[in-house]
Coordinates of C-alpha atoms in Angstrom, one line a residue:
M1 CA 132.2 64.8 93.5
D2 CA 133.9 64.9 90.1
K3 CA 132.4 68.3 89.4
F4 CA 133.6 69.6 92.8
I5 CA 137.1 68.5 92.1
A6 CA 137.0 70.1 88.7
A7 CA 135.7 73.3 90.4
L8 CA 138.7 73.3 92.8
D9 CA 141.0 73.0 89.8
L10 CA 139.3 76.0 88.2
V11 CA 139.7 78.1 91.4
A12 CA 143.3 77.1 91.8
Q13 CA 144.3 78.6 88.5
P14 CA 146.7 81.5 88.9
E15 CA 144.5 83.8 86.8
T16 CA 141.5 83.1 89.2
L17 CA 143.6 83.7 92.4
V18 CA 145.2 86.8 91.1
T19 CA 141.8 88.1 90.0
L20 CA 140.4 87.3 93.5
V21 CA 143.1 89.3 95.3
G22 CA 143.1 92.2 92.8
A23 CA 139.3 92.6 92.7
S24 CA 139.2 92.4 96.5
F25 CA 141.6 95.3 96.8
F26 CA 139.8 97.2 94.1
G27 CA 136.4 96.7 95.9
F28 CA 138.0 97.7 99.2
A29 CA 139.3 101.0 97.7
I30 CA 135.9 101.8 96.1
G31 CA 133.9 101.0 99.2
C32 CA 136.1 103.3 101.3
L33 CA 135.2 106.3 99.2
P34 CA 131.8 107.8 100.1
G35 CA 129.5 107.9 97.1
L36 CA 131.2 105.1 95.2
T37 CA 128.9 102.1 95.7
A38 CA 129.4 98.3 95.3
T39 CA 127.4 98.5 92.1
M40 CA 129.8 101.1 90.7
A41 CA 132.8 99.0 91.6
V42 CA 131.3 96.1 89.7
A43 CA 130.3 98.2 86.7
L44 CA 133.8 99.6 86.5
L45 CA 135.2 96.0 86.3
V46 CA 133.0 94.9 83.4
P47 CA 135.3 96.1 80.6
M48 CA 138.1 94.1 82.2
T49 CA 136.1 90.9 82.1
F50 CA 136.2 90.9 78.3
F51 CA 139.8 89.6 78.6
M52 CA 139.2 87.0 81.4
S53 CA 138.1 83.4 81.5
P54 CA 134.5 82.8 82.7
I55 CA 135.5 81.8 86.2
A56 CA 137.9 84.8 86.5
A57 CA 135.3 87.2 85.2
I58 CA 132.7 86.1 87.8
T59 CA 135.3 86.0 90.5
S60 CA 136.1 89.7 89.9
I61 CA 132.3 90.6 90.3
V62 CA 131.9 88.5 93.5
A63 CA 135.1 89.7 95.2
A64 CA 134.7 93.4 94.4
S65 CA 131.1 93.6 95.5
A66 CA 131.6 91.7 98.7
M67 CA 134.6 93.8 99.7
A68 CA 132.9 97.1 98.7
I69 CA 130.0 96.3 101.0
F70 CA 132.3 95.6 103.9
A71 CA 134.7 98.6 103.2
G72 CA 131.7 101.0 103.2
D73 CA 131.6 100.5 107.0
I74 CA 135.1 102.0 107.4
P75 CA 134.4 105.7 106.5
G76 CA 131.2 105.4 108.5
A77 CA 133.1 104.3 111.6
L78 CA 136.0 106.9 111.2
L79 CA 134.1 109.9 109.8
R80 CA 130.4 109.2 110.3
M81 CA 130.1 109.1 106.5
P82 CA 128.8 105.7 105.3
G83 CA 130.5 104.5 102.2
T84 CA 127.4 102.5 101.0
P85 CA 123.7 102.7 101.9
A86 CA 123.9 99.4 103.7
S87 CA 126.4 100.9 106.2
A88 CA 124.0 103.7 107.2
A89 CA 121.8 101.6 109.5
Y90 CA 124.5 101.3 112.2
V91 CA 126.7 104.3 111.4
D92 CA 125.8 106.1 114.6
D93 CA 126.9 103.2 116.8
A94 CA 130.1 102.7 114.9
Y95 CA 131.0 106.4 115.1
E96 CA 130.3 106.7 118.8
M97 CA 132.5 103.7 119.4
T98 CA 135.3 105.3 117.4
K99 CA 135.0 108.5 119.6
R100 CA 135.6 106.2 122.6
G101 CA 138.8 104.9 121.0
E102 CA 137.3 101.7 119.8
A103 CA 137.6 102.1 116.0
G104 CA 139.7 98.9 115.8
V105 CA 136.9 96.9 117.5
V106 CA 134.3 98.4 115.1
I107 CA 136.4 97.5 112.0
A108 CA 137.3 94.1 113.2
S109 CA 133.6 93.4 114.0
N110 CA 132.5 94.7 110.6
A111 CA 135.0 92.4 108.9
T112 CA 134.2 89.4 111.0
F113 CA 130.4 89.5 110.9
S114 CA 130.3 90.6 107.3
A115 CA 132.5 87.5 106.5
L116 CA 130.4 85.2 108.6
G117 CA 127.1 86.5 107.1
G118 CA 128.6 86.1 103.6
V119 CA 129.7 82.6 104.2
F120 CA 126.4 81.7 105.7
G121 CA 124.6 83.0 102.7
T122 CA 126.9 81.0 100.4
I123 CA 126.2 77.8 102.3
V124 CA 122.5 78.4 102.0
L125 CA 123.1 79.1 98.3
I126 CA 124.8 75.8 97.9
L127 CA 122.3 73.7 99.9
A128 CA 119.0 75.3 99.2
A129 CA 119.2 77.5 96.1
P130 CA 116.4 75.8 94.1
T131 CA 114.0 75.8 97.1
L132 CA 114.7 79.4 98.0
A133 CA 114.5 80.5 94.4
D134 CA 111.0 78.9 94.1
F135 CA 110.0 80.8 97.2
A136 CA 111.4 84.1 95.8
L137 CA 109.5 83.6 92.6
D138 CA 106.2 83.4 94.6
F139 CA 106.7 87.1 95.6
S140 CA 104.5 89.5 93.6
A141 CA 103.6 93.2 94.2
F142 CA 101.4 92.1 97.1
E143 CA 104.2 90.5 99.0
F144 CA 106.7 93.2 98.2
F145 CA 104.3 95.9 99.4
W146 CA 103.9 94.2 102.8
L147 CA 107.6 93.5 103.1
G148 CA 108.3 97.2 102.4
A149 CA 105.6 98.2 104.9
L150 CA 107.1 95.9 107.5
G151 CA 110.5 97.6 106.8
L152 CA 108.9 101.0 107.4
S153 CA 107.5 99.8 110.6
C154 CA 111.1 99.4 111.8
A155 CA 111.1 103.2 112.1
V156 CA 109.4 102.7 115.4
F157 CA 112.4 100.7 116.7
V158 CA 115.1 103.1 115.4
A159 CA 113.2 106.3 116.3
G160 CA 114.8 106.7 119.7
S161 CA 113.0 107.8 122.9
N162 CA 110.6 110.3 121.2
L163 CA 108.2 108.4 118.9
V164 CA 106.5 111.5 117.6
K165 CA 109.8 113.0 116.4
G166 CA 110.8 109.7 114.9
L167 CA 107.6 109.4 113.0
T168 CA 108.0 113.0 111.8
S169 CA 111.4 112.1 110.5
L170 CA 110.0 109.1 108.7
M171 CA 107.2 111.1 107.1
L172 CA 109.8 113.6 105.8
G173 CA 111.8 110.7 104.3
L174 CA 108.6 109.3 102.6
L175 CA 107.9 112.8 101.3
I176 CA 111.3 113.0 99.7
A177 CA 110.7 109.5 98.2
T178 CA 107.6 110.8 96.4
V179 CA 109.5 113.4 94.4
G180 CA 109.6 112.6 90.7
M181 CA 107.3 111.0 88.2
D182 CA 104.2 109.4 89.5
Y183 CA 104.5 105.6 89.1
T184 CA 101.0 105.1 87.6
T185 CA 100.3 108.3 85.7
G186 CA 103.7 109.7 84.9
H187 CA 102.7 113.1 86.3
P188 CA 105.6 115.1 87.9
R189 CA 105.3 115.5 91.7
F190 CA 107.1 118.1 93.8
T191 CA 109.6 118.8 91.0
F192 CA 108.8 122.6 90.8
G193 CA 109.6 122.5 87.1
N194 CA 113.1 121.2 87.6
V195 CA 114.0 118.5 85.1
N196 CA 116.7 117.2 87.5
L197 CA 114.0 116.0 89.9
L198 CA 111.9 114.0 87.3
E199 CA 113.7 110.8 88.3
G200 CA 113.5 111.6 92.0
V201 CA 116.0 112.8 94.6
S202 CA 119.3 110.9 94.0
F203 CA 119.8 108.8 97.1
I204 CA 123.6 108.6 97.4
P205 CA 124.3 112.4 97.4
G206 CA 121.5 112.7 99.9
L207 CA 122.9 110.0 102.2
I208 CA 126.4 111.6 102.1
G209 CA 124.9 115.0 102.9
M210 CA 122.7 113.7 105.8
F211 CA 125.6 112.1 107.6
A212 CA 128.7 114.0 106.6
L213 CA 127.6 117.7 106.4
P214 CA 126.1 117.8 110.0
E215 CA 129.3 116.5 111.4
I216 CA 131.3 119.1 109.5
L217 CA 129.0 122.0 110.5
R218 CA 129.1 121.0 114.2
S219 CA 132.8 121.0 114.2
L220 CA 133.1 124.3 112.4
L221 CA 130.4 126.0 114.6
S222 CA 132.0 124.6 117.8
P223 CA 135.7 125.3 117.5
G224 CA 136.4 124.2 121.1
S225 CA 135.4 120.7 120.2
V226 CA 137.9 120.4 117.3
G227 CA 140.8 118.4 118.2
T228 CA 142.0 114.9 117.5
V229 CA 139.7 112.0 117.3
A230 CA 140.2 109.2 119.8
Q231 CA 143.1 107.0 118.8
V232 CA 142.5 103.5 117.5
T233 CA 143.0 100.7 120.0
A234 CA 144.0 97.8 117.8
R235 CA 145.6 95.6 120.4
D236 CA 142.5 94.0 121.7
A237 CA 140.3 94.6 118.7
W238 CA 140.0 91.0 117.6
R239 CA 139.7 89.7 121.2
K240 CA 136.8 92.1 121.8
T241 CA 135.2 91.1 118.6
W242 CA 135.4 87.4 119.7
D243 CA 133.8 88.3 123.0
A244 CA 131.0 90.2 121.1
G245 CA 130.5 87.2 118.9
K246 CA 130.1 84.9 121.9
R247 CA 127.7 87.3 123.6
Y248 CA 125.6 88.2 120.5
W249 CA 125.9 85.1 118.4
S250 CA 122.1 84.9 118.1
R251 CA 122.1 88.4 116.6
A252 CA 124.7 87.3 114.0
L253 CA 122.7 84.2 113.2
C254 CA 119.4 86.1 112.9
G255 CA 121.0 88.8 110.7
S256 CA 122.6 86.2 108.4
V257 CA 119.2 84.3 108.0
L258 CA 117.3 87.5 107.5
G259 CA 119.9 88.9 105.1
T260 CA 119.9 85.7 103.0
L261 CA 116.1 85.7 102.7
V262 CA 115.8 89.4 101.9
G263 CA 118.6 89.1 99.4
A264 CA 116.9 86.2 97.7
L265 CA 114.0 88.5 96.9
P266 CA 114.4 90.4 93.6
G267 CA 114.9 94.0 94.6
G268 CA 115.5 93.2 98.3
G269 CA 119.1 94.4 98.5
A270 CA 121.7 94.7 101.3
D271 CA 120.6 98.1 102.5
T272 CA 117.0 96.9 103.2
A273 CA 118.4 93.8 104.9
A274 CA 120.7 95.8 107.1
W275 CA 118.0 98.2 108.2
I276 CA 115.4 95.5 109.0
S277 CA 118.0 93.4 110.8
Y278 CA 119.2 96.4 112.8
A279 CA 115.7 97.5 113.8
G280 CA 114.6 93.9 114.6
A281 CA 117.6 93.3 116.8
K282 CA 117.1 96.5 118.7
K283 CA 113.5 95.5 119.4
M284 CA 114.6 92.2 120.8
S285 CA 117.6 93.6 122.7
R286 CA 117.8 93.6 126.4
E287 CA 119.6 97.0 126.3
P288 CA 117.8 99.1 123.7
E289 CA 118.6 102.3 125.5
K290 CA 122.3 101.8 124.5
W291 CA 121.6 101.7 120.8
G292 CA 122.7 104.7 118.8
K293 CA 125.2 105.6 121.5
G294 CA 128.0 103.2 120.6
H295 CA 126.6 99.7 121.2
I296 CA 128.2 96.8 119.3
E297 CA 125.1 94.6 119.2
G298 CA 123.6 96.7 116.3
I299 CA 126.8 96.5 114.4
V300 CA 126.8 92.7 114.7
A301 CA 123.2 92.4 113.5
G302 CA 123.6 94.9 110.5
S303 CA 127.0 93.6 109.3
S304 CA 125.8 90.0 109.3
A305 CA 122.8 90.9 107.2
N306 CA 124.3 93.0 104.5
N307 CA 126.8 90.5 103.2
A308 CA 124.4 87.6 103.6
A309 CA 122.0 89.5 101.4
L310 CA 124.7 89.9 98.8
S311 CA 125.1 86.1 98.7
G312 CA 121.3 85.5 98.8
A313 CA 120.8 87.7 95.8
W314 CA 122.6 85.2 93.7
I315 CA 120.1 82.5 94.4
P316 CA 117.4 83.5 91.9
A317 CA 120.2 84.8 89.6
I318 CA 121.9 81.4 89.2
V319 CA 118.9 79.2 89.3
F320 CA 116.4 81.2 87.3
A321 CA 118.5 84.0 85.7
I322 CA 116.4 86.6 87.6
P323 CA 118.7 89.2 89.2
G324 CA 118.2 89.8 92.9
D325 CA 119.8 93.3 92.7
T326 CA 121.8 95.5 90.3
I327 CA 125.0 93.7 91.1
T328 CA 123.7 90.3 90.1
A329 CA 122.1 91.9 87.0
I330 CA 125.6 92.9 85.9
G331 CA 126.9 89.4 86.9
I332 CA 124.2 87.7 84.7
G333 CA 125.2 90.0 81.8
V334 CA 128.9 88.9 82.3
L335 CA 127.9 85.2 82.3
Y336 CA 125.9 85.6 79.1
L337 CA 128.9 87.5 77.6
K338 CA 131.1 84.4 78.4
G339 CA 128.6 82.0 76.9
V340 CA 127.3 80.7 80.2
N341 CA 123.5 80.6 80.6
P342 CA 122.2 80.6 84.2
G343 CA 118.9 78.9 84.6
P344 CA 117.3 75.7 85.9
T345 CA 119.7 73.4 83.9
V346 CA 122.8 75.3 85.0
F347 CA 124.1 72.5 87.3
I348 CA 123.8 70.0 84.5
N349 CA 125.4 72.0 81.7
N350 CA 128.0 74.1 83.7
G351 CA 128.1 72.4 87.1
E352 CA 131.8 72.7 87.7
L353 CA 131.7 76.4 86.9
F354 CA 129.1 77.2 89.5
Y355 CA 130.6 75.0 92.1
A356 CA 133.8 77.1 91.5
V357 CA 131.7 80.2 91.9
F358 CA 130.5 78.9 95.4
I359 CA 134.2 78.3 96.4
V360 CA 135.1 81.8 95.2
F361 CA 132.2 83.2 97.3
I362 CA 133.7 81.7 100.5
L363 CA 137.3 82.8 99.6
A364 CA 136.1 86.4 98.8
N365 CA 134.4 86.6 102.2
L366 CA 137.5 85.2 104.0
M367 CA 139.6 87.9 102.3
M368 CA 137.8 90.3 104.7
F369 CA 140.0 89.2 107.6
P370 CA 143.4 90.3 106.2
L371 CA 141.9 93.4 104.7
G372 CA 140.1 94.1 108.0
W373 CA 143.5 94.0 109.7
L374 CA 144.9 96.4 107.0
A375 CA 141.9 98.7 107.6
I376 CA 142.7 98.8 111.3
R377 CA 146.3 99.8 110.6
I378 CA 145.1 102.5 108.1
A379 CA 142.6 103.8 110.6
R380 CA 145.3 104.3 113.2
L381 CA 147.0 106.7 110.8
V382 CA 143.8 108.5 109.8
L383 CA 142.7 109.1 113.3
R384 CA 146.0 110.6 114.3
V385 CA 145.3 113.5 112.0
P386 CA 143.7 116.5 113.8
R387 CA 140.1 117.0 112.9
D388 CA 140.6 120.6 111.7
L389 CA 142.8 119.0 108.9
I390 CA 140.4 116.2 108.2
L391 CA 137.4 118.4 107.8
P392 CA 138.4 120.1 104.5
A393 CA 139.3 116.7 103.0
L394 CA 136.0 115.3 104.2
L395 CA 134.1 118.1 102.6
V396 CA 136.0 117.6 99.3
L397 CA 135.3 113.8 99.4
S398 CA 131.6 114.5 100.1
V399 CA 131.2 116.9 97.2
T400 CA 133.3 114.7 94.8
G401 CA 131.1 111.6 95.7
A402 CA 127.9 113.6 95.3
Y403 CA 129.0 114.8 91.9
A404 CA 130.5 111.5 90.7
I405 CA 127.4 109.3 91.2
D406 CA 125.6 111.0 88.2
N407 CA 128.3 113.2 86.9
D408 CA 126.0 116.1 87.6
L409 CA 126.4 119.2 89.7
F410 CA 122.8 118.9 90.9
G411 CA 123.9 116.1 93.2
V412 CA 126.0 118.6 95.1
W413 CA 122.9 120.8 95.6
I414 CA 121.0 117.7 96.9
L415 CA 123.9 117.1 99.3
L416 CA 123.8 120.6 100.6
A417 CA 120.0 120.7 100.9
L418 CA 119.6 117.4 102.8
G419 CA 122.7 118.0 104.8
L420 CA 121.4 121.3 106.2
T421 CA 118.0 119.7 106.8
A422 CA 119.7 116.8 108.7
Y423 CA 121.8 119.3 110.7
L424 CA 118.7 121.3 111.8
M425 CA 116.8 118.1 112.6
E426 CA 119.6 116.7 114.8
E427 CA 120.1 120.0 116.6
N428 CA 116.4 119.9 117.5
G429 CA 116.3 116.2 118.6
F430 CA 114.9 114.6 115.4
P431 CA 116.6 111.3 114.5
I432 CA 118.0 110.9 111.0
A433 CA 117.6 107.1 110.8
P434 CA 113.8 107.0 110.2
M435 CA 114.2 109.7 107.4
V436 CA 116.8 107.5 105.7
L437 CA 114.6 104.5 106.1
G438 CA 111.7 106.3 104.5
M439 CA 113.9 107.3 101.5
V440 CA 115.1 103.7 101.0
L441 CA 111.7 102.0 101.2
G442 CA 109.3 104.7 100.1
K443 CA 109.4 104.0 96.4
I444 CA 109.3 100.2 96.9
V445 CA 106.1 100.6 99.0
E446 CA 104.4 103.0 96.8
Q447 CA 105.1 101.3 93.5
N448 CA 104.1 97.8 94.7
F449 CA 101.0 99.2 96.5
M450 CA 99.8 100.9 93.3
Q451 CA 100.6 97.9 91.2
A452 CA 98.7 95.6 93.6
L453 CA 95.6 97.9 93.7
I454 CA 95.5 98.1 89.9
S455 CA 95.5 94.3 89.7
T456 CA 92.7 94.1 92.3
N457 CA 90.7 96.9 90.7
G458 CA 91.1 99.0 93.9
N459 CA 90.0 96.3 96.3
V460 CA 92.2 96.9 99.4
L461 CA 91.2 93.5 100.9
G462 CA 92.9 92.0 97.9
L463 CA 96.2 92.8 99.5
F464 CA 95.6 89.8 101.8
G465 CA 94.4 87.6 99.0
R466 CA 97.6 85.5 98.6
P467 CA 98.9 83.3 101.5
I468 CA 102.4 84.8 101.8
A469 CA 101.0 88.3 101.5
A470 CA 98.4 87.5 104.2
V471 CA 101.1 86.3 106.6
L472 CA 103.3 89.4 106.0
G473 CA 100.3 91.7 106.2
G474 CA 99.2 90.1 109.5
I475 CA 102.7 90.6 111.0
T476 CA 102.9 94.2 109.8
L477 CA 99.5 95.1 111.3
L478 CA 100.5 93.4 114.5
V479 CA 103.7 95.5 114.7
W480 CA 101.5 98.6 114.1
A481 CA 99.0 97.6 116.7
I482 CA 101.5 96.9 119.5
P483 CA 102.4 100.6 120.2
L484 CA 98.7 101.5 120.2
L485 CA 97.9 98.7 122.6
R486 CA 100.7 99.8 124.9
W487 CA 99.6 103.4 124.8
G488 CA 96.0 102.3 125.6
W489 CA 97.2 100.1 128.4
S490 CA 99.3 103.0 129.9
R491 CA 96.2 105.2 129.9
L492 CA 94.0 102.6 131.5
R493 CA 96.4 101.4 134.1
P494 CA 96.4 104.5 136.3
A495 CA 92.7 104.4 136.5
H496 CA 92.8 100.8 137.8
A497 CA 95.8 101.4 140.0
T498 CA 94.2 104.4 142.0
P499 CA 91.4 102.4 143.7
R500 CA 93.9 99.7 144.8
A501 CA 96.1 102.4 146.3
A502 CA 93.2 104.0 148.1
I503 CA 92.2 100.6 149.6
E504 CA 95.7 99.9 150.8
D505 CA 95.8 103.4 152.4

């Protein structure tokens, strides 16, 4: 109790509170700009932490990252251009709702369920950090392979009505993920002698291109459709968000739990959590036909998962000094810089500091409500601008974001190539979501698969040799088998139904 009171005193310091507000606005601004990720927001703050106290320094990291993940939903909703990879899972639903005049509802929902997911992850961090960290440490290449394979299986759920086209899109995404140096041999693959591709296709420029460029091209090639985007209806936004929470509370809870668990796994990440949560919720939904057409249920599931994963990533970081993602890796570096060593004895040596960090986590997530209100007001102004004026600015933002991620013009070529590919795919009925999923998880699956096979001397059955891996593998194989069993049943059913019909006649 004494340490908790001391933690409250640390958080109540003017420096900490000013840092919390300033970093939140900074993360909000970075997240709203396509191509500028939460990781970049945190990295840009590192030089400023040299002049801060330990609690203020870690406050800046926590607040900026949490707000950037939420703010990445805003350009996705308004312009169909997700600001962060975690926002891409539900961007189609968000944008379709905006075109119906419900942008206020989308942003309010993003803020609310991102905050609830983040608070849930923080509560789990407080209550069960050592236990979950032990669980995360049990994960090796075997478990990560099956987790990635299970994530790829979600392509079946986000593929839409045409499974063949969905799987084709997934295969294309996996093909793009193989570009670069082979993980085991170091041999270049599909680089065509271009040194810019040795490290693979840069994901952020590709993501911007796949979502922004098709929308720009459609508007330019169909002048009759260029007008003003539907206006924001902010009056009932929070009330409708409350109604959505009451109706889909189970989706928010499942997304929060899943996001925390995935985030606690080193390398899991908010984007993986959002995709798996979105696809799983669609599979369990009573209205799957509405998904991708402006259905708030998917936004609830995805928003809850991405910020919960952000909190979950700090579990192994604080307890074992093992970063859960790039953001926590930077956070650990800042802690070391301030003379604070995370690890098993952290609550003995620096207990009040880390209790203060937990309080900051909660406050940073609660900051999403006033900034969500501000975002709704800003969105009202943005959507009053005619689309033929927005499109040039959108194109400039896209190109700038693609260039800025690596300070390389090659990112712009990636944007153009994948943007044109995505446009042609959408015009011919191929969904983009499975392609993005393949690009996100392809490297994770391949690298862990090869590492696992090397450790078992090529024995495929060794992939089931560990208890957790066996459970994840069994679930994954079951998910793969269900569509095949349904297909077989649909082929056999008419043969059994015909004799019965004949007898009744």
